[in-house]
Amino acid sequence: MTDKSPGPVTVGHLRVPGADLHYEVRGLGPVAVLIGCPMDATSFEPLANRLAVDHTVVTCDPRGIHRSTVDDRTVDVSPEQLADDLSRLLTHLDLGPVAVLGSSGGAVTALALVQTHSGQVHTVIAHEPPLEELLDDRDRLRAQTEDMVATYLSGDIAGAWSKFFAGADIDVSSEQIPFDSPFEPDPQAAIDEQFFFEHTLRPSTWWRPVVPALRAAPTRIVVGVGETSKGQVCDRTSTALADLLGTSPAAFPGGHVGFIEHPDEFAHRLRAVLNNH
């Protein structure tokens, strides 16, 4: 099925401390924010177009990725910094409280937003947050991350990506990955992947949520897991988070990037979760 027309798309840039954020707004209705890390707004476009039929949908590139530039590309980006960026964007757009779907590293950003600016978000769907610090084998996973970063820095890009997907227990042949081609990337993808490996991978996977703060927040938190993600690291981290929050994971179509693989089904499921069904 081709993308539905969302009507006019407003594109803007917002200056925040140390960065310039690219954002897009489409549709009309209740506000839903779709965020990823390292995935940018383009990755969410098929889902955003479908959801914009009855929602105001906000997407953005995280700082340092694609069209969101940073002043210093040698500095790590923490989930708290990304959450502050999103908070400033919501204030700039005069939106809130809103619903946020965060996927992968974007789910970590969304959880950090709840901890720091819970009044701006009434619902968070944390889709497969890679919170490896919640797992018993966290030390092994940390060592894997250090190894894949070192492999990337050595110039072995294909080897780093192979280790990344193997470490996450993802069969790359069965999933649509967030970059055009991680083994032979275009120039922009190469720039984005460098920032990802060097400055966002470790901060997002090593972030540990303050569970009492999440439980005490007025925000409704739903932990999402892909139906085909069974046994993958993000299936395990999502289940661990849901257990700590005293909830059960909500199933979403596809795998780790189900919103890319199955945008129609994902949009249908997202609407149901947003409507608390």
PDB file of C-alpha atoms in Angstrom:
ATOM      1  CA  MET A   1       0.000   0.000   0.000  1.00  0.00           C
ATOM      2  CA  THR A   2       1.284   3.482  -0.804  1.00  0.00           C
ATOM      3  CA  ASP A   3       1.566   6.137   1.874  1.00  0.00           C
ATOM      4  CA  LYS A   4      -1.606   8.018   2.655  1.00  0.00           C
ATOM      5  CA  SER A   5      -1.442  11.756   2.106  1.00  0.00           C
ATOM      6  CA  PRO A   6      -1.037  13.583   5.440  1.00  0.00           C
ATOM      7  CA  GLY A   7      -1.770  16.950   3.876  1.00  0.00           C
ATOM      8  CA  PRO A   8       0.739  19.772   4.254  1.00  0.00           C
ATOM      9  CA  VAL A   9       3.922  19.008   6.184  1.00  0.00           C
ATOM     10  CA  THR A  10       5.464  21.852   8.146  1.00  0.00           C
ATOM     11  CA  VAL A  11       9.241  21.646   8.295  1.00  0.00           C
ATOM     12  CA  GLY A  12      11.175  23.715  10.778  1.00  0.00           C
ATOM     13  CA  HIS A  13      14.429  24.114  12.678  1.00  0.00           C
ATOM     14  CA  LEU A  14      14.840  24.973  16.332  1.00  0.00           C
ATOM     15  CA  ARG A  15      18.004  26.257  17.924  1.00  0.00           C
ATOM     16  CA  VAL A  16      18.714  24.497  21.230  1.00  0.00           C
ATOM     17  CA  PRO A  17      21.871  24.602  23.356  1.00  0.00           C
ATOM     18  CA  GLY A  18      24.651  23.176  21.230  1.00  0.00           C
ATOM     19  CA  ALA A  19      22.492  22.017  18.342  1.00  0.00           C
ATOM     20  CA  ASP A  20      20.001  22.870  15.623  1.00  0.00           C
ATOM     21  CA  LEU A  21      17.020  20.505  15.480  1.00  0.00           C
ATOM     22  CA  HIS A  22      15.146  19.549  12.313  1.00  0.00           C
ATOM     23  CA  TYR A  23      11.467  18.769  12.929  1.00  0.00           C
ATOM     24  CA  GLU A  24       8.328  18.058  10.930  1.00  0.00           C
ATOM     25  CA  VAL A  25       4.640  18.456  11.787  1.00  0.00           C
ATOM     26  CA  ARG A  26       1.784  16.910   9.797  1.00  0.00           C
ATOM     27  CA  GLY A  27      -1.896  16.122  10.273  1.00  0.00           C
ATOM     28  CA  LEU A  28      -4.555  17.373  12.650  1.00  0.00           C
ATOM     29  CA  GLY A  29      -5.917  15.983  15.893  1.00  0.00           C
ATOM     30  CA  PRO A  30      -4.456  14.647  19.156  1.00  0.00           C
ATOM     31  CA  VAL A  31      -0.692  15.048  19.220  1.00  0.00           C
ATOM     32  CA  ALA A  32       1.580  12.042  18.771  1.00  0.00           C
ATOM     33  CA  VAL A  33       5.355  12.434  18.726  1.00  0.00           C
ATOM     34  CA  LEU A  34       7.411   9.736  16.986  1.00  0.00           C
ATOM     35  CA  ILE A  35      11.090   9.605  17.918  1.00  0.00           C
ATOM     36  CA  GLY A  36      14.027   7.297  17.398  1.00  0.00           C
ATOM     37  CA  CYS A  37      17.749   7.179  17.950  1.00  0.00           C
ATOM     38  CA  PRO A  38      19.622   6.782  15.678  1.00  0.00           C
ATOM     39  CA  MET A  39      16.544   6.676  13.416  1.00  0.00           C
ATOM     40  CA  ASP A  40      15.589  10.077  12.040  1.00  0.00           C
ATOM     41  CA  ALA A  41      12.287  11.598  10.917  1.00  0.00           C
ATOM     42  CA  THR A  42      12.591   9.947   7.507  1.00  0.00           C
ATOM     43  CA  SER A  43      12.478   6.500   9.107  1.00  0.00           C
ATOM     44  CA  PHE A  44       9.100   7.326  10.667  1.00  0.00           C
ATOM     45  CA  GLU A  45       7.602   8.944   7.565  1.00  0.00           C
ATOM     46  CA  PRO A  46       5.418   5.982   6.441  1.00  0.00           C
ATOM     47  CA  LEU A  47       3.974   5.583   9.947  1.00  0.00           C
ATOM     48  CA  ALA A  48       3.632   9.357  10.399  1.00  0.00           C
ATOM     49  CA  ASN A  49       1.682   9.693   7.145  1.00  0.00           C
ATOM     50  CA  ARG A  50      -0.772   7.007   8.193  1.00  0.00           C
ATOM     51  CA  LEU A  51      -1.190   8.336  11.720  1.00  0.00           C
ATOM     52  CA  ALA A  52      -1.626  11.926  10.495  1.00  0.00           C
ATOM     53  CA  VAL A  53      -5.050  11.023   9.093  1.00  0.00           C
ATOM     54  CA  ASP A  54      -6.437  11.644  12.587  1.00  0.00           C
ATOM     55  CA  HIS A  55      -3.481  12.927  14.642  1.00  0.00           C
ATOM     56  CA  THR A  56      -1.078  15.829  14.681  1.00  0.00           C
ATOM     57  CA  VAL A  57       2.215  13.998  14.249  1.00  0.00           C
ATOM     58  CA  VAL A  58       5.584  15.454  15.217  1.00  0.00           C
ATOM     59  CA  THR A  59       8.832  13.844  14.073  1.00  0.00           C
ATOM     60  CA  CYS A  60      12.406  15.053  14.344  1.00  0.00           C
ATOM     61  CA  ASP A  61      16.008  14.092  13.716  1.00  0.00           C
ATOM     62  CA  PRO A  62      17.899  13.559  16.987  1.00  0.00           C
ATOM     63  CA  ARG A  63      20.828  15.887  17.471  1.00  0.00           C
ATOM     64  CA  GLY A  64      23.853  14.856  15.465  1.00  0.00           C
ATOM     65  CA  ILE A  65      21.814  12.779  13.015  1.00  0.00           C
ATOM     66  CA  HIS A  66      20.935  13.776   9.420  1.00  0.00           C
ATOM     67  CA  ARG A  67      19.490  17.295   9.396  1.00  0.00           C
ATOM     68  CA  SER A  68      19.902  18.017  13.123  1.00  0.00           C
ATOM     69  CA  THR A  69      23.372  19.433  13.471  1.00  0.00           C
ATOM     70  CA  VAL A  70      25.532  19.791  16.564  1.00  0.00           C
ATOM     71  CA  ASP A  71      28.161  22.397  17.300  1.00  0.00           C
ATOM     72  CA  ASP A  72      30.669  19.830  18.584  1.00  0.00           C
ATOM     73  CA  ARG A  73      30.654  16.378  16.995  1.00  0.00           C
ATOM     74  CA  THR A  74      33.216  15.074  19.507  1.00  0.00           C
ATOM     75  CA  VAL A  75      30.823  15.130  22.484  1.00  0.00           C
ATOM     76  CA  ASP A  76      28.624  12.216  23.596  1.00  0.00           C
ATOM     77  CA  VAL A  77      24.860  12.730  23.607  1.00  0.00           C
ATOM     78  CA  SER A  78      22.996  11.467  26.653  1.00  0.00           C
ATOM     79  CA  PRO A  79      19.331  10.460  26.848  1.00  0.00           C
ATOM     80  CA  GLU A  80      18.803  13.400  29.198  1.00  0.00           C
ATOM     81  CA  GLN A  81      20.166  15.789  26.534  1.00  0.00           C
ATOM     82  CA  LEU A  82      17.893  14.286  23.884  1.00  0.00           C
ATOM     83  CA  ALA A  83      14.964  14.528  26.297  1.00  0.00           C
ATOM     84  CA  ASP A  84      15.767  18.188  26.936  1.00  0.00           C
ATOM     85  CA  ASP A  85      15.835  18.786  23.175  1.00  0.00           C
ATOM     86  CA  LEU A  86      12.388  17.212  22.857  1.00  0.00           C
ATOM     87  CA  SER A  87      11.080  19.209  25.798  1.00  0.00           C
ATOM     88  CA  ARG A  88      12.277  22.435  24.177  1.00  0.00           C
ATOM     89  CA  LEU A  89      10.689  21.418  20.875  1.00  0.00           C
ATOM     90  CA  LEU A  90       7.324  20.767  22.536  1.00  0.00           C
ATOM     91  CA  THR A  91       7.545  24.140  24.268  1.00  0.00           C
ATOM     92  CA  HIS A  92       8.459  25.826  20.981  1.00  0.00           C
ATOM     93  CA  LEU A  93       5.453  24.243  19.256  1.00  0.00           C
ATOM     94  CA  ASP A  94       3.220  25.025  22.266  1.00  0.00           C
ATOM     95  CA  LEU A  95       2.198  21.368  22.537  1.00  0.00           C
ATOM     96  CA  GLY A  96       1.487  19.271  25.586  1.00  0.00           C
ATOM     97  CA  PRO A  97       0.815  17.126  27.262  1.00  0.00           C
ATOM     98  CA  VAL A  98       1.370  14.772  24.302  1.00  0.00           C
ATOM     99  CA  ALA A  99       1.698  11.087  23.518  1.00  0.00           C
ATOM    100  CA  VAL A 100       5.190   9.893  22.563  1.00  0.00           C
ATOM    101  CA  LEU A 101       6.155   6.750  20.716  1.00  0.00           C
ATOM    102  CA  GLY A 102       9.861   6.224  21.159  1.00  0.00           C
ATOM    103  CA  SER A 103      11.552   3.303  19.432  1.00  0.00           C
ATOM    104  CA  SER A 104      14.957   1.810  20.247  1.00  0.00           C
ATOM    105  CA  GLY A 105      17.144   4.671  21.511  1.00  0.00           C
ATOM    106  CA  GLY A 106      14.125   6.933  21.080  1.00  0.00           C
ATOM    107  CA  ALA A 107      12.346   4.863  23.723  1.00  0.00           C
ATOM    108  CA  VAL A 108      15.203   5.664  26.097  1.00  0.00           C
ATOM    109  CA  THR A 109      14.775   9.348  25.255  1.00  0.00           C
ATOM    110  CA  ALA A 110      11.046   9.104  25.969  1.00  0.00           C
ATOM    111  CA  LEU A 111      11.682   7.492  29.361  1.00  0.00           C
ATOM    112  CA  ALA A 112      14.216  10.190  30.217  1.00  0.00           C
ATOM    113  CA  LEU A 113      11.578  12.781  29.276  1.00  0.00           C
ATOM    114  CA  VAL A 114       9.176  11.239  31.787  1.00  0.00           C
ATOM    115  CA  GLN A 115      11.833  11.489  34.487  1.00  0.00           C
ATOM    116  CA  THR A 116      12.612  15.149  33.776  1.00  0.00           C
ATOM    117  CA  HIS A 117       9.479  16.683  32.188  1.00  0.00           C
ATOM    118  CA  SER A 118       6.575  14.360  32.967  1.00  0.00           C
ATOM    119  CA  GLY A 119       4.079  17.208  32.710  1.00  0.00           C
ATOM    120  CA  GLN A 120       4.690  17.418  28.969  1.00  0.00           C
ATOM    121  CA  VAL A 121       3.756  13.835  28.170  1.00  0.00           C
ATOM    122  CA  HIS A 122       0.579  11.982  29.129  1.00  0.00           C
ATOM    123  CA  THR A 123       1.492   8.669  27.464  1.00  0.00           C
ATOM    124  CA  VAL A 124       4.778   7.054  26.489  1.00  0.00           C
ATOM    125  CA  ILE A 125       5.004   3.936  24.366  1.00  0.00           C
ATOM    126  CA  ALA A 126       8.579   2.749  24.891  1.00  0.00           C
ATOM    127  CA  HIS A 127       9.081   0.407  21.942  1.00  0.00           C
ATOM    128  CA  GLU A 128      12.048  -1.929  22.498  1.00  0.00           C
ATOM    129  CA  PRO A 129      14.330   0.298  24.601  1.00  0.00           C
ATOM    130  CA  PRO A 130      17.860  -1.204  24.601  1.00  0.00           C
ATOM    131  CA  LEU A 131      18.290  -0.883  28.373  1.00  0.00           C
ATOM    132  CA  GLU A 132      21.041  -3.444  28.734  1.00  0.00           C
ATOM    133  CA  GLU A 133      21.849  -2.353  32.291  1.00  0.00           C
ATOM    134  CA  LEU A 134      18.610  -4.035  33.393  1.00  0.00           C
ATOM    135  CA  LEU A 135      19.877  -7.466  32.366  1.00  0.00           C
ATOM    136  CA  ASP A 136      21.908  -9.965  34.398  1.00  0.00           C
ATOM    137  CA  ASP A 137      24.467 -10.276  31.582  1.00  0.00           C
ATOM    138  CA  ARG A 138      25.027  -6.523  31.415  1.00  0.00           C
ATOM    139  CA  ASP A 139      28.814  -6.873  31.796  1.00  0.00           C
ATOM    140  CA  ARG A 140      29.005  -9.160  28.768  1.00  0.00           C
ATOM    141  CA  LEU A 141      26.835  -6.794  26.747  1.00  0.00           C
ATOM    142  CA  ARG A 142      28.970  -3.807  27.763  1.00  0.00           C
ATOM    143  CA  ALA A 143      32.058  -5.639  26.567  1.00  0.00           C
ATOM    144  CA  GLN A 144      30.302  -6.400  23.273  1.00  0.00           C
ATOM    145  CA  THR A 145      29.470  -2.731  22.815  1.00  0.00           C
ATOM    146  CA  GLU A 146      33.045  -1.675  23.476  1.00  0.00           C
ATOM    147  CA  ASP A 147      34.244  -4.272  20.980  1.00  0.00           C
ATOM    148  CA  MET A 148      31.879  -3.152  18.221  1.00  0.00           C
ATOM    149  CA  VAL A 149      32.806   0.509  18.760  1.00  0.00           C
ATOM    150  CA  ALA A 150      36.502  -0.382  18.638  1.00  0.00           C
ATOM    151  CA  THR A 151      35.871  -2.370  15.470  1.00  0.00           C
ATOM    152  CA  TYR A 152      34.154   0.628  13.898  1.00  0.00           C
ATOM    153  CA  LEU A 153      36.942   3.001  14.934  1.00  0.00           C
ATOM    154  CA  SER A 154      39.481   0.627  13.390  1.00  0.00           C
ATOM    155  CA  GLY A 155      37.834   1.245  10.017  1.00  0.00           C
ATOM    156  CA  ASP A 156      36.058  -2.118   9.777  1.00  0.00           C
ATOM    157  CA  ILE A 157      32.571  -0.712   9.240  1.00  0.00           C
ATOM    158  CA  ALA A 158      31.015  -3.932   7.931  1.00  0.00           C
ATOM    159  CA  GLY A 159      32.511  -5.828  10.857  1.00  0.00           C
ATOM    160  CA  ALA A 160      31.105  -3.313  13.353  1.00  0.00           C
ATOM    161  CA  TRP A 161      27.617  -3.620  11.895  1.00  0.00           C
ATOM    162  CA  SER A 162      27.860  -7.401  11.827  1.00  0.00           C
ATOM    163  CA  LYS A 163      28.805  -7.366  15.517  1.00  0.00           C
ATOM    164  CA  PHE A 164      26.018  -4.885  16.260  1.00  0.00           C
ATOM    165  CA  PHE A 165      23.273  -7.068  14.795  1.00  0.00           C
ATOM    166  CA  ALA A 166      24.787 -10.296  16.126  1.00  0.00           C
ATOM    167  CA  GLY A 167      25.066  -8.768  19.596  1.00  0.00           C
ATOM    168  CA  ALA A 168      21.417  -7.709  19.460  1.00  0.00           C
ATOM    169  CA  ASP A 169      20.415 -11.197  18.254  1.00  0.00           C
ATOM    170  CA  ILE A 170      18.845  -9.643  15.150  1.00  0.00           C
ATOM    171  CA  ASP A 171      18.770 -11.538  11.863  1.00  0.00           C
ATOM    172  CA  VAL A 172      19.546  -8.667   9.500  1.00  0.00           C
ATOM    173  CA  SER A 173      18.138 -10.595   6.529  1.00  0.00           C
ATOM    174  CA  SER A 174      14.668 -10.550   8.077  1.00  0.00           C
ATOM    175  CA  GLU A 175      14.448  -6.919   9.205  1.00  0.00           C
ATOM    176  CA  GLN A 176      14.518  -3.537   7.506  1.00  0.00           C
ATOM    177  CA  ILE A 177      17.347  -1.640   9.116  1.00  0.00           C
ATOM    178  CA  PRO A 178      17.221   2.109   9.885  1.00  0.00           C
ATOM    179  CA  PHE A 179      19.967   3.085   7.451  1.00  0.00           C
ATOM    180  CA  ASP A 180      19.808   2.754   3.670  1.00  0.00           C
ATOM    181  CA  SER A 181      22.682   0.265   3.660  1.00  0.00           C
ATOM    182  CA  PRO A 182      24.967   0.021   6.691  1.00  0.00           C
ATOM    183  CA  PHE A 183      27.609  -1.921   4.782  1.00  0.00           C
ATOM    184  CA  GLU A 184      27.786   0.495   1.812  1.00  0.00           C
ATOM    185  CA  PRO A 185      26.199   3.686   3.174  1.00  0.00           C
ATOM    186  CA  ASP A 186      25.609   6.873   1.245  1.00  0.00           C
ATOM    187  CA  PRO A 187      27.622   9.895   2.448  1.00  0.00           C
ATOM    188  CA  GLN A 188      24.948  11.133   4.876  1.00  0.00           C
ATOM    189  CA  ALA A 189      24.400   7.655   6.315  1.00  0.00           C
ATOM    190  CA  ALA A 190      28.151   7.367   6.814  1.00  0.00           C
ATOM    191  CA  ILE A 191      28.168  10.617   8.795  1.00  0.00           C
ATOM    192  CA  ASP A 192      25.178   9.486  10.853  1.00  0.00           C
ATOM    193  CA  GLU A 193      26.587   6.052  11.612  1.00  0.00           C
ATOM    194  CA  GLN A 194      29.864   7.575  12.773  1.00  0.00           C
ATOM    195  CA  PHE A 195      28.031   9.768  15.271  1.00  0.00           C
ATOM    196  CA  PHE A 196      25.929   6.790  16.343  1.00  0.00           C
ATOM    197  CA  PHE A 197      28.856   4.479  17.031  1.00  0.00           C
ATOM    198  CA  GLU A 198      31.026   7.145  18.623  1.00  0.00           C
ATOM    199  CA  HIS A 199      28.556   9.255  20.593  1.00  0.00           C
ATOM    200  CA  THR A 200      25.048   7.801  21.075  1.00  0.00           C
ATOM    201  CA  LEU A 201      25.313   4.008  21.205  1.00  0.00           C
ATOM    202  CA  ARG A 202      26.962   3.710  24.600  1.00  0.00           C
ATOM    203  CA  PRO A 203      24.963   6.457  26.363  1.00  0.00           C
ATOM    204  CA  SER A 204      21.622   4.963  25.287  1.00  0.00           C
ATOM    205  CA  THR A 205      22.387   1.293  25.968  1.00  0.00           C
ATOM    206  CA  TRP A 206      24.118   2.007  29.282  1.00  0.00           C
ATOM    207  CA  TRP A 207      21.397   4.328  30.603  1.00  0.00           C
ATOM    208  CA  ARG A 208      19.582   3.032  33.671  1.00  0.00           C
ATOM    209  CA  PRO A 209      16.094   4.406  34.368  1.00  0.00           C
ATOM    210  CA  VAL A 210      15.090   5.578  37.817  1.00  0.00           C
ATOM    211  CA  VAL A 211      12.219   3.154  38.190  1.00  0.00           C
ATOM    212  CA  PRO A 212      10.619   4.786  41.281  1.00  0.00           C
ATOM    213  CA  ALA A 213      10.490   8.087  39.354  1.00  0.00           C
ATOM    214  CA  LEU A 214       8.845   6.406  36.378  1.00  0.00           C
ATOM    215  CA  ARG A 215       6.313   4.652  38.589  1.00  0.00           C
ATOM    216  CA  ALA A 216       5.521   7.867  40.466  1.00  0.00           C
ATOM    217  CA  ALA A 217       5.071   9.983  37.334  1.00  0.00           C
ATOM    218  CA  PRO A 218       1.554  10.824  36.125  1.00  0.00           C
ATOM    219  CA  THR A 219       2.557   9.602  32.662  1.00  0.00           C
ATOM    220  CA  ARG A 220       1.084   6.341  31.405  1.00  0.00           C
ATOM    221  CA  ILE A 221       3.983   4.145  30.297  1.00  0.00           C
ATOM    222  CA  VAL A 222       3.457   1.260  27.899  1.00  0.00           C
ATOM    223  CA  VAL A 223       6.403  -0.978  27.023  1.00  0.00           C
ATOM    224  CA  GLY A 224       6.156  -2.239  23.444  1.00  0.00           C
ATOM    225  CA  VAL A 225       7.804  -5.344  21.988  1.00  0.00           C
ATOM    226  CA  GLY A 226       7.822  -6.584  18.399  1.00  0.00           C
ATOM    227  CA  GLU A 227       5.918  -9.782  17.732  1.00  0.00           C
ATOM    228  CA  THR A 228       8.927 -11.237  15.918  1.00  0.00           C
ATOM    229  CA  SER A 229      11.552 -10.002  18.398  1.00  0.00           C
ATOM    230  CA  LYS A 230      11.363 -13.036  20.678  1.00  0.00           C
ATOM    231  CA  GLY A 231      14.748 -13.793  22.188  1.00  0.00           C
ATOM    232  CA  GLN A 232      16.436 -10.632  20.941  1.00  0.00           C
ATOM    233  CA  VAL A 233      18.238  -8.373  23.400  1.00  0.00           C
ATOM    234  CA  CYS A 234      15.568  -5.665  23.132  1.00  0.00           C
ATOM    235  CA  ASP A 235      12.876  -8.247  23.831  1.00  0.00           C
ATOM    236  CA  ARG A 236      14.714  -9.089  27.039  1.00  0.00           C
ATOM    237  CA  THR A 237      15.324  -5.460  28.025  1.00  0.00           C
ATOM    238  CA  SER A 238      11.704  -4.524  27.324  1.00  0.00           C
ATOM    239  CA  THR A 239      10.419  -7.430  29.391  1.00  0.00           C
ATOM    240  CA  ALA A 240      12.771  -6.492  32.225  1.00  0.00           C
ATOM    241  CA  LEU A 241      11.531  -2.885  32.182  1.00  0.00           C
ATOM    242  CA  ALA A 242       7.887  -3.936  32.133  1.00  0.00           C
ATOM    243  CA  ASP A 243       8.524  -6.242  35.098  1.00  0.00           C
ATOM    244  CA  LEU A 244      10.080  -3.383  37.070  1.00  0.00           C
ATOM    245  CA  LEU A 245       7.112  -1.145  36.243  1.00  0.00           C
ATOM    246  CA  GLY A 246       4.649  -3.868  37.242  1.00  0.00           C
ATOM    247  CA  THR A 247       3.127  -4.129  33.769  1.00  0.00           C
ATOM    248  CA  SER A 248       3.169  -6.504  30.818  1.00  0.00           C
ATOM    249  CA  PRO A 249       4.688  -5.686  27.426  1.00  0.00           C
ATOM    250  CA  ALA A 250       2.323  -4.741  24.598  1.00  0.00           C
ATOM    251  CA  ALA A 251       2.876  -6.590  21.325  1.00  0.00           C
ATOM    252  CA  PHE A 252       3.450  -4.584  18.150  1.00  0.00           C
ATOM    253  CA  PRO A 253       3.668  -5.872  14.562  1.00  0.00           C
ATOM    254  CA  GLY A 254       7.042  -6.854  13.174  1.00  0.00           C
ATOM    255  CA  GLY A 255      10.397  -6.752  14.868  1.00  0.00           C
ATOM    256  CA  HIS A 256      12.717  -4.067  16.171  1.00  0.00           C
ATOM    257  CA  VAL A 257      11.784  -1.735  13.317  1.00  0.00           C
ATOM    258  CA  GLY A 258       8.205  -2.916  12.868  1.00  0.00           C
ATOM    259  CA  PHE A 259       7.082   0.645  12.190  1.00  0.00           C
ATOM    260  CA  ILE A 260       9.178   0.500   8.992  1.00  0.00           C
ATOM    261  CA  GLU A 261       8.313  -3.093   8.083  1.00  0.00           C
ATOM    262  CA  HIS A 262       4.559  -2.916   8.636  1.00  0.00           C
ATOM    263  CA  PRO A 263       3.420   0.736   8.849  1.00  0.00           C
ATOM    264  CA  ASP A 264      -0.289  -0.009   8.278  1.00  0.00           C
ATOM    265  CA  GLU A 265      -0.494  -2.675  10.952  1.00  0.00           C
ATOM    266  CA  PHE A 266       1.751  -0.690  13.280  1.00  0.00           C
ATOM    267  CA  ALA A 267      -0.434   2.417  12.936  1.00  0.00           C
ATOM    268  CA  HIS A 268      -3.538   0.352  13.691  1.00  0.00           C
ATOM    269  CA  ARG A 269      -1.937  -1.116  16.801  1.00  0.00           C
ATOM    270  CA  LEU A 270      -0.585   2.264  17.908  1.00  0.00           C
ATOM    271  CA  ARG A 271      -4.046   3.810  17.690  1.00  0.00           C
ATOM    272  CA  ALA A 272      -5.449   0.993  19.809  1.00  0.00           C
ATOM    273  CA  VAL A 273      -2.766   1.475  22.465  1.00  0.00           C
ATOM    274  CA  LEU A 274      -3.218   5.252  22.471  1.00  0.00           C
ATOM    275  CA  ASN A 275      -6.947   4.700  22.973  1.00  0.00           C
ATOM    276  CA  ASN A 276      -6.139   2.299  25.817  1.00  0.00           C
ATOM    277  CA  HIS A 277      -7.583  -0.778  24.089  1.00  0.00           C
TER     278      HIS A 277
END
